[in-house]
Short mmCIF file of C-alpha atoms in Angstrom, two decimals:
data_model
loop_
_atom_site.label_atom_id
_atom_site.label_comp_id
_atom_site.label_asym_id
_atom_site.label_seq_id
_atom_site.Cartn_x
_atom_site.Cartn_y
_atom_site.Cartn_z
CA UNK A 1 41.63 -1.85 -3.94
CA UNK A 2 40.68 -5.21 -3.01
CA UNK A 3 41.35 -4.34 0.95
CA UNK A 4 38.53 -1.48 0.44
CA UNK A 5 35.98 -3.26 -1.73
CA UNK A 6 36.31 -5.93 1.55
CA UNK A 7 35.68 -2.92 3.65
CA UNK A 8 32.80 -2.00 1.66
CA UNK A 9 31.37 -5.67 1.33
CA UNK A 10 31.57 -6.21 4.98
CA UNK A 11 30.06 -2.58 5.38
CA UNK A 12 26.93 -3.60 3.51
CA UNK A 13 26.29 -6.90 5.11
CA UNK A 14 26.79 -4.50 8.87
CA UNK A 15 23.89 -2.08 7.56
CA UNK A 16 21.90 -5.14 6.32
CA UNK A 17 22.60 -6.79 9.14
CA UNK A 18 21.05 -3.88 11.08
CA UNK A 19 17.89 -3.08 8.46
CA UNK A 20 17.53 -1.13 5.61
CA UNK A 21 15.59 1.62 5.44
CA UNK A 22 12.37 1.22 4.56
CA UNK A 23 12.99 3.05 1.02
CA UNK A 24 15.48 0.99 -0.10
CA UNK A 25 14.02 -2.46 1.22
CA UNK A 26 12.69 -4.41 -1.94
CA UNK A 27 9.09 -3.97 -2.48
CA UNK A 28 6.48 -7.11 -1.10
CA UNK A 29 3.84 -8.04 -3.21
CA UNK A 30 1.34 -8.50 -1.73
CA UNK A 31 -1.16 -8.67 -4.49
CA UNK A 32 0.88 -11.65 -5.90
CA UNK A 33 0.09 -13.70 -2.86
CA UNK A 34 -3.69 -13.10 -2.58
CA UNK A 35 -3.52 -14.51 -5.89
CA UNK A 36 -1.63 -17.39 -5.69
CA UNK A 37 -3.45 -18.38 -2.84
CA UNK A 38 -6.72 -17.69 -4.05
CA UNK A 39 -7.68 -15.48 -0.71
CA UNK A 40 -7.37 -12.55 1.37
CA UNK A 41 -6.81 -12.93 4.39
CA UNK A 42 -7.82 -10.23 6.76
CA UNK A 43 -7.29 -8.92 10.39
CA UNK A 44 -10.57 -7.67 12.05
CA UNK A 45 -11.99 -7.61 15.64
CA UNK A 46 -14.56 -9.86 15.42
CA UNK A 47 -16.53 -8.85 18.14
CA UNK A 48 -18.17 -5.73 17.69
CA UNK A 49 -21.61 -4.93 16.07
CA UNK A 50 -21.81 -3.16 12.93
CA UNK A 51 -18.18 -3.37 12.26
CA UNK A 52 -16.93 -7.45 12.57
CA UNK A 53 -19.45 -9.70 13.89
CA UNK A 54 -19.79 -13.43 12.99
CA UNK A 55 -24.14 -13.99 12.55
CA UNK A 56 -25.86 -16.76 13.63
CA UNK A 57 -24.82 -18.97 10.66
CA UNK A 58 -20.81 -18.23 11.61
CA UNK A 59 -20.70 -15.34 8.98
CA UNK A 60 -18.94 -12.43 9.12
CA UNK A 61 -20.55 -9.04 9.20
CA UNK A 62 -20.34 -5.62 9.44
CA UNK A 63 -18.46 -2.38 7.82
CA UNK A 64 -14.91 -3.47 8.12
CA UNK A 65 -15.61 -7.25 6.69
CA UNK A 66 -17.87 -5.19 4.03
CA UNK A 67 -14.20 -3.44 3.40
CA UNK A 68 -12.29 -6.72 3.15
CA UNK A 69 -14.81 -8.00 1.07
CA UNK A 70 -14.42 -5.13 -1.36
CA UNK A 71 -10.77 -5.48 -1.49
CA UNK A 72 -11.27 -9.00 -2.56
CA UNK A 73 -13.74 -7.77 -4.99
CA UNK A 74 -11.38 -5.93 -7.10
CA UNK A 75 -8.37 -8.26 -6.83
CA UNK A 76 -9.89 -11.67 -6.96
CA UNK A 77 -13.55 -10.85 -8.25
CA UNK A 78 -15.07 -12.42 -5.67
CA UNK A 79 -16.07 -10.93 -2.16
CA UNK A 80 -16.35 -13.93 -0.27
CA UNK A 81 -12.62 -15.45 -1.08
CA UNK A 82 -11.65 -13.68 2.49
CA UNK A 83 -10.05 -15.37 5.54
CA UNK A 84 -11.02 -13.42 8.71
CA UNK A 85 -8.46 -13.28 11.40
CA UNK A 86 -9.68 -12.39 14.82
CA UNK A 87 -6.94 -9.87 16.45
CA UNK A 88 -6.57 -8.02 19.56
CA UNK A 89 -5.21 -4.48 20.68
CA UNK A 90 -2.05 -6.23 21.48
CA UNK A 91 -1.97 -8.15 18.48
CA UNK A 92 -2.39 -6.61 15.23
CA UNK A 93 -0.25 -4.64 14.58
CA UNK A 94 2.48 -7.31 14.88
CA UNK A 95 -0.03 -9.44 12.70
CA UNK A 96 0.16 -7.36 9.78
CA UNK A 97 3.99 -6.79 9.96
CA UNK A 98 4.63 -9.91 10.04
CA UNK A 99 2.79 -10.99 6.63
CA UNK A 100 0.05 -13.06 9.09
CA UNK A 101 -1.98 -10.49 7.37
CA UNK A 102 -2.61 -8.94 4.14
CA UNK A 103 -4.76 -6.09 5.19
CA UNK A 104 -5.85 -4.62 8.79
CA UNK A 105 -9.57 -3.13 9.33
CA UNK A 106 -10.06 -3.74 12.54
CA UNK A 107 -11.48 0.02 13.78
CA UNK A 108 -8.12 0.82 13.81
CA UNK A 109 -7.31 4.68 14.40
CA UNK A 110 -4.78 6.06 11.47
CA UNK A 111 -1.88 8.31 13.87
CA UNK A 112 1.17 9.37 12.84
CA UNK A 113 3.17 7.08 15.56
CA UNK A 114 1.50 4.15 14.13
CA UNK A 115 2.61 5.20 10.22
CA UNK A 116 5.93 6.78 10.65
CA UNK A 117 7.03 3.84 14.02
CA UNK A 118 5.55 1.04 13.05
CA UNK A 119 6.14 0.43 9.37
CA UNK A 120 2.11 0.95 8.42
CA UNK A 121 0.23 2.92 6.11
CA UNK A 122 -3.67 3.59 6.30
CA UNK A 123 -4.99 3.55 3.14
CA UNK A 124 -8.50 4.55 4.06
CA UNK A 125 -10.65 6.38 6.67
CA UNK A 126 -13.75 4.47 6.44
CA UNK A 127 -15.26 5.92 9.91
CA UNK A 128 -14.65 9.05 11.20
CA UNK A 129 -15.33 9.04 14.74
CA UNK A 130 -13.83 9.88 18.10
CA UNK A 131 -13.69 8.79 21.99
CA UNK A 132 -16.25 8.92 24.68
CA UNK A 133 -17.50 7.61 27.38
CA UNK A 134 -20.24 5.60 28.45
CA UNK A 135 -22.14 5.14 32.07
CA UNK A 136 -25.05 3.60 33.98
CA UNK A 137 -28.42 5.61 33.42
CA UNK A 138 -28.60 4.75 37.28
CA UNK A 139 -25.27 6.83 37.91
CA UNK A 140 -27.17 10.09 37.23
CA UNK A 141 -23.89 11.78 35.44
CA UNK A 142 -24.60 13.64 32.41
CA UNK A 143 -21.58 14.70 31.69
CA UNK A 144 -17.93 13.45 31.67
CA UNK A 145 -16.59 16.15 33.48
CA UNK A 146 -18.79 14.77 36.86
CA UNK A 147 -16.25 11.73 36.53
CA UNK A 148 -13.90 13.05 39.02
CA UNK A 149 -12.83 10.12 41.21
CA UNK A 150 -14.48 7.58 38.75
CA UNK A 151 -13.30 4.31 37.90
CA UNK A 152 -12.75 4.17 34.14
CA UNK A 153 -12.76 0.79 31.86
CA UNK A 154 -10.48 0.66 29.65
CA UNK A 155 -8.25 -1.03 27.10
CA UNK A 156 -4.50 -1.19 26.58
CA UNK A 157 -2.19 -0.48 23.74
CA UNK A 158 -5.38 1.88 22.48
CA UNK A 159 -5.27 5.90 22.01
CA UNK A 160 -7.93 5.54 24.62
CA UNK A 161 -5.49 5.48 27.60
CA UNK A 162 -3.65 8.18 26.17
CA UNK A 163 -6.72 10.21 25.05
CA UNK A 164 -8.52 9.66 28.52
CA UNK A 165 -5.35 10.97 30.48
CA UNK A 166 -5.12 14.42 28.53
CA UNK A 167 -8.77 14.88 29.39
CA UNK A 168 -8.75 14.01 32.75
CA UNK A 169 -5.71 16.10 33.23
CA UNK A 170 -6.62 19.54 31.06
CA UNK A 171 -10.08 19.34 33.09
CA UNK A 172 -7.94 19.13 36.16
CA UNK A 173 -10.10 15.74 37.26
CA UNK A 174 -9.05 12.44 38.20
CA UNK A 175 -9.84 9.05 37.56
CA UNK A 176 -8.34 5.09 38.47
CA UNK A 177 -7.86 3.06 35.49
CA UNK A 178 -9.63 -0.50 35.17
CA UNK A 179 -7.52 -1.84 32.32
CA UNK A 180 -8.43 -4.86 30.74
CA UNK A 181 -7.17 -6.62 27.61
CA UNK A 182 -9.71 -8.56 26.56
CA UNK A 183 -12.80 -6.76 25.47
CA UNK A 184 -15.70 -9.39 26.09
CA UNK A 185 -14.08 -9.21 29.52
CA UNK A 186 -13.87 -5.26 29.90
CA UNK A 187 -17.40 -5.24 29.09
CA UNK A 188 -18.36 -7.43 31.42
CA UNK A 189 -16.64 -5.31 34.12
CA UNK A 190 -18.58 -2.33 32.87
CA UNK A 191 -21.90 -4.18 32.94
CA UNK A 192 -20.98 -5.79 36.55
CA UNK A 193 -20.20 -2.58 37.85
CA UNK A 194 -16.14 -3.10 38.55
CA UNK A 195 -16.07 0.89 37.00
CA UNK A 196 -18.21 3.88 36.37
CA UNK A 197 -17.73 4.57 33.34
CA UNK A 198 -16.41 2.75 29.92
CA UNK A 199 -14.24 4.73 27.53
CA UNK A 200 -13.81 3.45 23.74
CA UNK A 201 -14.45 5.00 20.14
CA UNK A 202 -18.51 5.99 20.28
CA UNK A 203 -19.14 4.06 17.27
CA UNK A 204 -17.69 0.80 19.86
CA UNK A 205 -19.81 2.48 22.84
CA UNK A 206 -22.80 2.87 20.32
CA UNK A 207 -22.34 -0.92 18.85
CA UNK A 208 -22.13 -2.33 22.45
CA UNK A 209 -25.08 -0.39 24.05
CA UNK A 210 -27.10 -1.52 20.64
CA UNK A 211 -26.59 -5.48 21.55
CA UNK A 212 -28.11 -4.86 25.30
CA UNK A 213 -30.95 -6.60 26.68
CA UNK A 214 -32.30 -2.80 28.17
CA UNK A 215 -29.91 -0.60 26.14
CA UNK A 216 -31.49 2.55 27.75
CA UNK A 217 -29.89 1.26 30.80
CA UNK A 218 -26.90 2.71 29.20
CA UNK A 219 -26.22 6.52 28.42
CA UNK A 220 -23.50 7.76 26.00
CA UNK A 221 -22.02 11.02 27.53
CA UNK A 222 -22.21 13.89 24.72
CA UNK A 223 -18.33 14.81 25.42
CA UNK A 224 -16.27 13.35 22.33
CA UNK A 225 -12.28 13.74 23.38
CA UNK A 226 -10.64 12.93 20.27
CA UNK A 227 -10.65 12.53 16.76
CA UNK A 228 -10.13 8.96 15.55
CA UNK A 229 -10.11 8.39 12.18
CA UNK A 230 -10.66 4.35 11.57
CA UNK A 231 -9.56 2.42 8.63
CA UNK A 232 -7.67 -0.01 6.71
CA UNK A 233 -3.64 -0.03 7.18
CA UNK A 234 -1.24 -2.41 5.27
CA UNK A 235 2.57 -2.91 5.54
CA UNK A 236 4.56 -0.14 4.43
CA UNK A 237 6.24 -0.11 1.05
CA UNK A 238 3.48 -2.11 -1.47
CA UNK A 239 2.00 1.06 -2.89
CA UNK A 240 0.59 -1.46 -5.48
CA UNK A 241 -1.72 -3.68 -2.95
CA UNK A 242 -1.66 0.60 -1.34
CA UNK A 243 -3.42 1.77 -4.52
CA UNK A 244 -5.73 -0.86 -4.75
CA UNK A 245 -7.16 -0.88 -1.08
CA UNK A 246 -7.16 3.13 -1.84
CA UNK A 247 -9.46 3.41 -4.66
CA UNK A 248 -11.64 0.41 -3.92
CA UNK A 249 -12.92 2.29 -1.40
CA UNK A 250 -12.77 5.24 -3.83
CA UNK A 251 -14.79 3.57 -6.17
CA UNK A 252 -17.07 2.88 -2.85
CA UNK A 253 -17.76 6.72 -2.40
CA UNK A 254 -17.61 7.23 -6.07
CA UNK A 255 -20.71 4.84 -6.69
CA UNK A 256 -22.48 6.68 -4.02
CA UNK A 257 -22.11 10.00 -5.51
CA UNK A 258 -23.33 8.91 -9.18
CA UNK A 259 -25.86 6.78 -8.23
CA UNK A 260 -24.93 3.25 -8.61
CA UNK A 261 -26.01 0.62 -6.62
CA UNK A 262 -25.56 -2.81 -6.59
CA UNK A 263 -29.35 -3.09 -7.65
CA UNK A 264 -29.43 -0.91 -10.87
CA UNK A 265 -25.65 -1.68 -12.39
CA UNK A 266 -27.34 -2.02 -15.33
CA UNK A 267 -29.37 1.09 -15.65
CA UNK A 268 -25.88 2.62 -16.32
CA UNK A 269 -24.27 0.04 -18.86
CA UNK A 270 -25.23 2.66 -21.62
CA UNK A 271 -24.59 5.94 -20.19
CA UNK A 272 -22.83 8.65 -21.75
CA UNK A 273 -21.81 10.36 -18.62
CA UNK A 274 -17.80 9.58 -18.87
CA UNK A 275 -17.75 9.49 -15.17
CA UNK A 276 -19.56 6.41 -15.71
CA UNK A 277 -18.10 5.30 -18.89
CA UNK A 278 -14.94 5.54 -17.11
CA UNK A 279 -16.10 3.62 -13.69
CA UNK A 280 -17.73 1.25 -15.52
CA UNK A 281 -14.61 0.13 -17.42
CA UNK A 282 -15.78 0.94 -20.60
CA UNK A 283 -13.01 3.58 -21.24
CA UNK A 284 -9.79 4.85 -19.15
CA UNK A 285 -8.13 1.98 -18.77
CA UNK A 286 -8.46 2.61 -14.52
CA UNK A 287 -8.20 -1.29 -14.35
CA UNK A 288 -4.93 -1.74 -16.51
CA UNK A 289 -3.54 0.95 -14.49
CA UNK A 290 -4.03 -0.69 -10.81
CA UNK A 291 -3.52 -3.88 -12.10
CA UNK A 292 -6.92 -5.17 -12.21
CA UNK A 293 -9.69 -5.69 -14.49
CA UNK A 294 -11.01 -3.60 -16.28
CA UNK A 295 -15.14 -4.27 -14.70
CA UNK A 296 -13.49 -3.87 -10.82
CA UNK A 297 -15.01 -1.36 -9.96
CA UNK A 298 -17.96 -2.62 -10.85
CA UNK A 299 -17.92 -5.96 -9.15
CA UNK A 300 -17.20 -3.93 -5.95
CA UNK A 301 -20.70 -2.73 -6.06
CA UNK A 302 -22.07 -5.26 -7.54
CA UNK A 303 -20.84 -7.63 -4.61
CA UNK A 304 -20.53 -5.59 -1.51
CA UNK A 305 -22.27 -2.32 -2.66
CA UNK A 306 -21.23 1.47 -2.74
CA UNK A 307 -20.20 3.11 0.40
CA UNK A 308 -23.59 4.59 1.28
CA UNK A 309 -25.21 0.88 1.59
CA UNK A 310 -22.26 -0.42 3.58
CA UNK A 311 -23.40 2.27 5.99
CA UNK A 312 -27.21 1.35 6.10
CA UNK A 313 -26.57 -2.19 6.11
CA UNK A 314 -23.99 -2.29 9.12
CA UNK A 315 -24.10 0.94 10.79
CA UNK A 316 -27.77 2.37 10.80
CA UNK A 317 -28.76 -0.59 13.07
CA UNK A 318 -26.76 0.16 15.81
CA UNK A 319 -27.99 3.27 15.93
CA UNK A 320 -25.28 5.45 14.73
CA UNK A 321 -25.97 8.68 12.18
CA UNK A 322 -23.79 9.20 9.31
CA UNK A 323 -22.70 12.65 10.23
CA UNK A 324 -18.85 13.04 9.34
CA UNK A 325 -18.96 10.38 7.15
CA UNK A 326 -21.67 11.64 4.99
CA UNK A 327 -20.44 12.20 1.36
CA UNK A 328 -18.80 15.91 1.06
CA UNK A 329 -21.88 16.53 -1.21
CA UNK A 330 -23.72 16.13 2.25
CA UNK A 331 -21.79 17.98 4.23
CA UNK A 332 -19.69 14.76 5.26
CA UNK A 333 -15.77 14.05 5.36
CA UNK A 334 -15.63 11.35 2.61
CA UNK A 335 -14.75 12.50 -0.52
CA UNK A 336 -13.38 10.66 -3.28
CA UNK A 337 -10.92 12.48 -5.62
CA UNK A 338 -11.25 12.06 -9.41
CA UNK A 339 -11.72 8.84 -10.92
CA UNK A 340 -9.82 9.54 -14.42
#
């Protein structure tokens, strides 16, 4: 007996030895340690307009900071206890698995390698968008299938390699990759003419031609390859800290579809709607059961704003229309299930 319980000791310590799987590894909690530390600290790209952009006074900006912001909202109740970190293509992933990170919105596209290999799970989709490609006005090509022997710029460790070399190859074209890493550096060897064309996500293309001295100089080709849904991805297994990023930006969409802003909160303080009742904390107990507050969702939009002013304050400046990510009532893809 006590020959096969050794067996079975030294068994276990072999399989932990090798990993558990990810089921039966014990839950992190995340939500614990933005507490205790008083911050959330949050992976973003930090150099791209509308979506992670320091201003001129060092702050952060844009739709995916507005997203960390409204995580730290409704877990510290306070937007601005966030601690940006900077990442790369090469980078983040191994970031955020590592516990560097707490959360990842970094225009980062949700795929099923990346949730099922990697250990992730995308808990939103705030921008639906997809890949295209970008040339010189002076080129005269108006369409991406006149790339045939083009030089491409391009990224790695992005779906854009992958995406670009289906497209190339079903439209029986061919192309020579310029890949680059860094991506102040691969737009520099767009703008200096080292290749053709620039492949990326069109809201990237869109937020890089936007920043241009002569952005006409610049045409976005109407061919979009791919569908790349962007969003916010945390480490597999903390379906608590999961929830919470979830229906913050839930409560986001919500907002948008009843009205609230973060300029007339209080025009709703007395409504009889339960929707609001119920989003306003005043009944439901939504707060007890994510672990927050019961006023969360309100200092969401009182502090960052509902979905639909993310948008105009970040995203309608570059240029970009709302299209997909309209609210469903608007023929859009965002759609927030019930509240209740």
């Amino acid at each position: 007996m006590f020959r096969n319980l050794a067996a079975l000791a030294g068994g276990l310590a072999l399989v932990a030895g090798f990993g558990l799987p990810a089921a039966a590894q014990p839950a992190a909690d995340t939500v614990g340690a933005i507490r205790a530390r008083g911050t959330l600290v949050c992976g973003v790209i930090g150099t791209t307009a509308g979506f992670s952009l320091p201003d001129s006074r060092g702050v952060y900006r844009g739709l995916d900071v507005d997203g960390c912001r409204a995580v730290a909202a409704a877990i510290l109740g306070d937007a601005d206890k966030v601690r940006y970190v900077n990442t790369t293509t090469q980078n983040r992933f191994t970031a955020l698995q590592s516990g560097e990170l707490d959360l990842l919105v970094r225009s980062t596209t949700w795929s099923l390698a990346r949730e099922a290999a990697l250990g992730l799970a995308f808990a939103t989709v705030n921008f639906y968008d997809g890949q295209g490609f970008m040339v010189r006005k002076s080129l005269g090509v108006e369409s991406a299938k006149q790339l045939d022997g083009a030089t491409l710029c391009l990224q790695p460790g992005t779906t854009s390699e992958l995406n670009a070399a289906d497209y190339f190859r079903s439209n029986g074209i061919k192309f020579t990759p310029v890949v680059i890493e860094n991506v102040e550096e691969l737009r520099s060897a767009f703008i200096a003419g080292r290749c053709d064309s620039y492949t990326n996500d069109t809201s990237s293309l869109a937020a890089f031609r936007a920043v241009q001295r002569n952005p006409a100089d610049y045409v976005l080709l109407p061919e979009v390859i791919s569908k790349e849904p962007l969003g916010a991805a945390i480490r597999k297994g903390d379906w608590r800290f999961f929830d919470i990023v979830r229906w913050t930006h839930f409560a986001q969409l919500t907002a948008e579809e009843l009205g609230i802003t973060s300029t007339n909160l209080a025009e709703f303080e007395n409504s009889t709607n339960p929707d609001v009742q119920r989003f306003m904390g005043r009944s439901g107990e939504l707060g007890k059961m994510l672990g927050l507050a019961p006023d969360w969702a309100v200092q969401v939009v009182r502090q960052v704003g509902n979905f639909g002013e993310t948008w105009e304050r970040n995203i309608t400046p570059i240029g970009v229309q709302r299209g997909l990510n309209s609210l469903w009532t608007k023929g859009g893809l965002q759609y927030a299930p019930p509240m209740r």
